[in-house]
Amino acid sequence: MSTLSDVFAAAKAESRAALIGYLPAGFPTVDGSKEYLRSMVEAGCDLVEVGLPFSDPVMDGPTIQAAAEQARSAGFRVRDLFDVVASVADAGGRAVVMTYWNPVLRYGVDAFARDLAAAGGLGIITPDLVPDEAGDWMAASAAYGLDRTFLVAPSSTEERIAMTARASSGFLYATAVMGVTGARDVVSSAAPELVARVREHTALPVGVGLGVRSGAQAAEIAGFADGVIVGSAFVSAVAEGDAAVRALAADLAQGVRSGVAATV
Amino acid sequence: MGQFTPTPHDPDARGHFGPWGGRFVPEALIAAVDELAAEYDKARLDPEFVNEFKRLLRDFAGRPSLLTEAPKFAEHAGTRVWLKREDLNHTGSHKINNVLGQALLTKRMGKKRVIAETGAGQHGVATATACALLGLDCVVYMGEVDTERQALNVARMRLLGAEVIPVKSGSRTLKDAINEALRDWVTNVDETHYLLGTAAGPHPFPLLVRDFHRVIGIEAREQILEKAGRLPDAVVACVGGGSNAIGIFHGFIDDADVRLVGVEPGGSGLDSGSHGATLTAGTPGSLHGAMSYVMQDEDGQITEAHSISAGLDYPGVGPEHSHLKDIGRAEYFPVTDAEAMEAFALLSRTEGIIPAIESSHALAGALKLGPSLGPDGLLVVNLSGRGDKDMDTAVKYFGLADGGQA
């Protein structure tokens, strides 16, 4: 089985950044999310983040909030998440899960890790779980061979970046701006500085997310980061249908290949 | 013991009360809660801060609040009842204690903008009041449903100079107002303090909100000893997020013979599924930054709370209450909307005090508890707020506009 390190190593071997696309499981329906995620993989996403729609998404802006609500009102259940992950893996894609922590707690941290690994998932991105509170997850991820992606932010101190990097595996998620998810017109000036600070502390690949929506922005971020993370823009593209999703992935895939050669 | 003296009941350095509490927030907010915790650690030991806080409580909020015996109400409870009169504070509830404390902390941190959530509007009005007093910009997030239910409080906040933003996401009530305030905070954290209204959320909020309300219990203990000559058999308070309860409980927490009793909103009854009795019927989970009991479905999706009292309509609860429940130091049970409204009318009629519907839950709890204590028993009930804000609800519930009688 491939691992997250392989994803980034393969991109690096091509002197480019990896493209990471996000879509909530169950959006717009469970079957629909499987199809769109497959399209994202086929059109150039090196890795997909499968979101778990949650009732109280405090890190998300209006686009992803609305998608989560739509998924839940269409009947999404947590067990569907593993189906969606498995369908990505079956299609030859690589998937991690991005989830708020309460649904994992409720499912049982160990059981969640077990079922995610069985479905072919590679790890979990945890937007509201910091390493300080992650004892159970450290143990479960080690037991089932899953990667842990914690987040760092422009407000993180050097000590916290170092600590967060030590707790992470696979890749680190750098939030480009102080804020919530949502497409923005310009790449934050805080992002390159944050990535540079992270690199002082770790050799782990660094993905940059929050606010990316175009190939040009992807190219800019690919100039200093190892992965470009795109979420809200994919959610918006779903409203326009499969061709729009594929076109966005292709544009972004082009972008990560035209960045100033990936650093480090 | 002073209001800010560290106690054996304080959480650990990362905010844990046993397995509860902690910090389940985005990394982007950790620097802000660290800054707040560090500032509070300094402030609680700084006589200048403590004295300024006490001065505002005395000269602005009107403390100490009275302890009033309620003999005619007590006839219905079958035991003696004293009321801690937080309803007499400026702005009409205990909320003023916490907002004055946090507004002073905001100034100490050099921040100029305050954001807050509100359900019924009590905390929003109190926050807008403190911001007007201390010259801070104020933005209050309020679920759209609540802005309609509590239009008068929206007007009060605007009169006090606050901007009120109706929240249209999720269930458009208190929990969504908190989500939106957290989103604002993560975006504007450099210049903004999030003035959380209850003893919940990430560390250090449960600790500092509790400490700002400890004055309630400290006063009540002195007053009951002076007036009744002994400690009460039980202290009774309503629990939504749990700030008034934790404030009065702490005055008596080391008095092992004093029962600490929290009364939860039972809504239409626990069997109906339509309630907010988080401690009685919830399960462990993380919501709004802390581990505590929460109301959730089997997938870990947070469910909506229901109570006739908008101020108790919350699917979470402060982590220290989860701890006190687990270790058996406090006990919690629900009363229904109907029981609370009966107590609301009873206190109004027998004692000439119109209580908040939140506080009416504590009164209904006292009516249930009283008979087991007998005529020599002694209860202190935290009358956390006044009922003026609830008249719309009362008019509808009792049909008062149509000549109805409560």
mmCIF file of C-alpha atoms in Angstrom, chain A residues 52-61 65 69 72 76-79 100-107 127-133 151-157 160-161 163-164 175 177-180 184, chain B residues 14 16 21-32 34 168-171 175-176 178-180 182-190 283-288 291 294 296-303:
data_model
loop_
_atom_site.group_PDB
_atom_site.id
_atom_site.type_symbol
_atom_site.label_atom_id
_atom_site.label_comp_id
_atom_site.label_asym_id
_atom_site.label_seq_id
_atom_site.Cartn_x
_atom_site.Cartn_y
_atom_site.Cartn_z
ATOM 1 C CA LEU A 52 -16.794 14.238 7.470
ATOM 2 C CA PRO A 53 -19.844 16.536 7.482
ATOM 3 C CA PHE A 54 -20.300 17.838 11.040
ATOM 4 C CA SER A 55 -23.047 19.812 12.724
ATOM 5 C CA ASP A 56 -20.719 22.464 14.170
ATOM 6 C CA PRO A 57 -17.873 23.182 11.738
ATOM 7 C CA VAL A 58 -16.135 26.121 13.437
ATOM 8 C CA MET A 59 -13.175 26.187 11.034
ATOM 9 C CA ASP A 60 -15.339 26.333 7.905
ATOM 10 C CA GLY A 61 -16.700 29.253 5.942
ATOM 11 C CA GLN A 65 -20.846 24.719 5.997
ATOM 12 C CA GLU A 69 -25.607 20.661 5.889
ATOM 13 C CA ARG A 72 -26.464 15.616 6.403
ATOM 14 C CA PHE A 76 -25.173 11.059 5.420
ATOM 15 C CA ARG A 77 -24.061 8.737 8.230
ATOM 16 C CA VAL A 78 -20.544 8.294 9.584
ATOM 17 C CA ARG A 79 -20.415 4.695 8.324
ATOM 18 C CA TYR A 100 -13.675 17.534 13.493
ATOM 19 C CA TRP A 101 -12.863 15.441 16.485
ATOM 20 C CA ASN A 102 -16.225 14.803 18.130
ATOM 21 C CA PRO A 103 -17.522 12.279 15.560
ATOM 22 C CA VAL A 104 -14.281 10.305 15.996
ATOM 23 C CA LEU A 105 -14.637 10.392 19.790
ATOM 24 C CA ARG A 106 -18.206 9.181 19.495
ATOM 25 C CA TYR A 107 -17.317 6.376 17.072
ATOM 26 C CA PRO A 127 -8.618 20.788 12.411
ATOM 27 C CA ASP A 128 -9.790 21.028 16.023
ATOM 28 C CA LEU A 129 -7.519 18.477 17.662
ATOM 29 C CA VAL A 130 -4.101 19.759 18.735
ATOM 30 C CA PRO A 131 -1.348 17.304 19.736
ATOM 31 C CA ASP A 132 -1.772 18.370 23.381
ATOM 32 C CA GLU A 133 -5.113 16.496 23.479
ATOM 33 C CA LEU A 151 -2.323 22.059 11.617
ATOM 34 C CA VAL A 152 -0.017 25.003 12.138
ATOM 35 C CA ALA A 153 -1.131 28.611 11.823
ATOM 36 C CA PRO A 154 0.511 32.011 11.390
ATOM 37 C CA SER A 155 -0.136 32.568 15.110
ATOM 38 C CA SER A 156 1.698 29.387 16.169
ATOM 39 C CA THR A 157 4.814 29.953 18.253
ATOM 40 C CA ARG A 160 4.267 24.878 19.054
ATOM 41 C CA ILE A 161 5.405 24.449 15.456
ATOM 42 C CA MET A 163 5.923 20.225 18.937
ATOM 43 C CA THR A 164 3.225 19.904 16.261
ATOM 44 C CA THR A 175 -3.212 27.392 7.261
ATOM 45 C CA VAL A 177 -4.407 32.852 6.658
ATOM 46 C CA MET A 178 -5.891 33.487 10.051
ATOM 47 C CA GLY A 179 -9.454 32.557 9.241
ATOM 48 C CA VAL A 180 -11.862 29.909 8.073
ATOM 49 C CA ARG A 184 -10.015 33.941 -1.787
ATOM 50 C CA ARG B 14 -3.947 22.628 30.391
ATOM 51 C CA HIS B 16 -8.437 19.575 32.703
ATOM 52 C CA GLY B 21 -12.157 20.348 29.775
ATOM 53 C CA GLY B 22 -8.901 20.949 27.923
ATOM 54 C CA ARG B 23 -8.612 22.637 24.564
ATOM 55 C CA PHE B 24 -10.325 21.226 21.495
ATOM 56 C CA VAL B 25 -9.808 24.244 19.274
ATOM 57 C CA PRO B 26 -7.994 25.008 16.026
ATOM 58 C CA GLU B 27 -4.264 25.601 16.429
ATOM 59 C CA ALA B 28 -4.842 29.159 15.173
ATOM 60 C CA LEU B 29 -6.612 29.952 18.470
ATOM 61 C CA ILE B 30 -4.056 28.388 20.792
ATOM 62 C CA ALA B 31 -1.921 31.534 20.924
ATOM 63 C CA ALA B 32 -4.977 33.559 21.936
ATOM 64 C CA ASP B 34 -2.481 30.965 25.905
ATOM 65 C CA LYS B 168 -28.275 32.319 9.798
ATOM 66 C CA SER B 169 -26.266 29.086 9.822
ATOM 67 C CA GLY B 170 -27.151 25.722 11.360
ATOM 68 C CA SER B 171 -30.076 25.792 13.757
ATOM 69 C CA LYS B 175 -24.777 27.058 19.525
ATOM 70 C CA ASP B 176 -24.537 28.508 16.026
ATOM 71 C CA ILE B 178 -20.955 30.465 19.337
ATOM 72 C CA ASN B 179 -19.700 28.827 16.122
ATOM 73 C CA GLU B 180 -19.885 32.163 14.323
ATOM 74 C CA LEU B 182 -15.347 31.389 17.040
ATOM 75 C CA ARG B 183 -15.026 31.968 13.268
ATOM 76 C CA ASP B 184 -14.777 35.709 13.829
ATOM 77 C CA TRP B 185 -12.223 35.168 16.584
ATOM 78 C CA VAL B 186 -9.961 32.963 14.488
ATOM 79 C CA THR B 187 -10.036 35.614 11.748
ATOM 80 C CA ASN B 188 -9.513 38.727 13.910
ATOM 81 C CA VAL B 189 -7.760 37.333 16.934
ATOM 82 C CA ASP B 190 -4.983 39.932 17.093
ATOM 83 C CA THR B 283 -22.815 11.610 26.675
ATOM 84 C CA PRO B 284 -19.134 12.605 26.684
ATOM 85 C CA GLY B 285 -17.959 14.646 23.710
ATOM 86 C CA SER B 286 -16.114 17.764 22.592
ATOM 87 C CA LEU B 287 -18.082 20.873 21.727
ATOM 88 C CA HIS B 288 -16.956 24.487 21.500
ATOM 89 C CA MET B 291 -14.574 17.825 26.653
ATOM 90 C CA VAL B 294 -22.949 16.992 25.282
ATOM 91 C CA GLN B 296 -25.376 14.254 20.441
ATOM 92 C CA ASP B 297 -26.648 11.478 18.230
ATOM 93 C CA GLU B 298 -24.912 8.150 17.695
ATOM 94 C CA ASP B 299 -22.765 9.696 14.931
ATOM 95 C CA GLY B 300 -21.449 12.424 17.211
ATOM 96 C CA GLN B 301 -23.518 15.125 15.519
ATOM 97 C CA ILE B 302 -24.563 17.709 18.096
ATOM 98 C CA THR B 303 -28.318 17.740 18.571
#
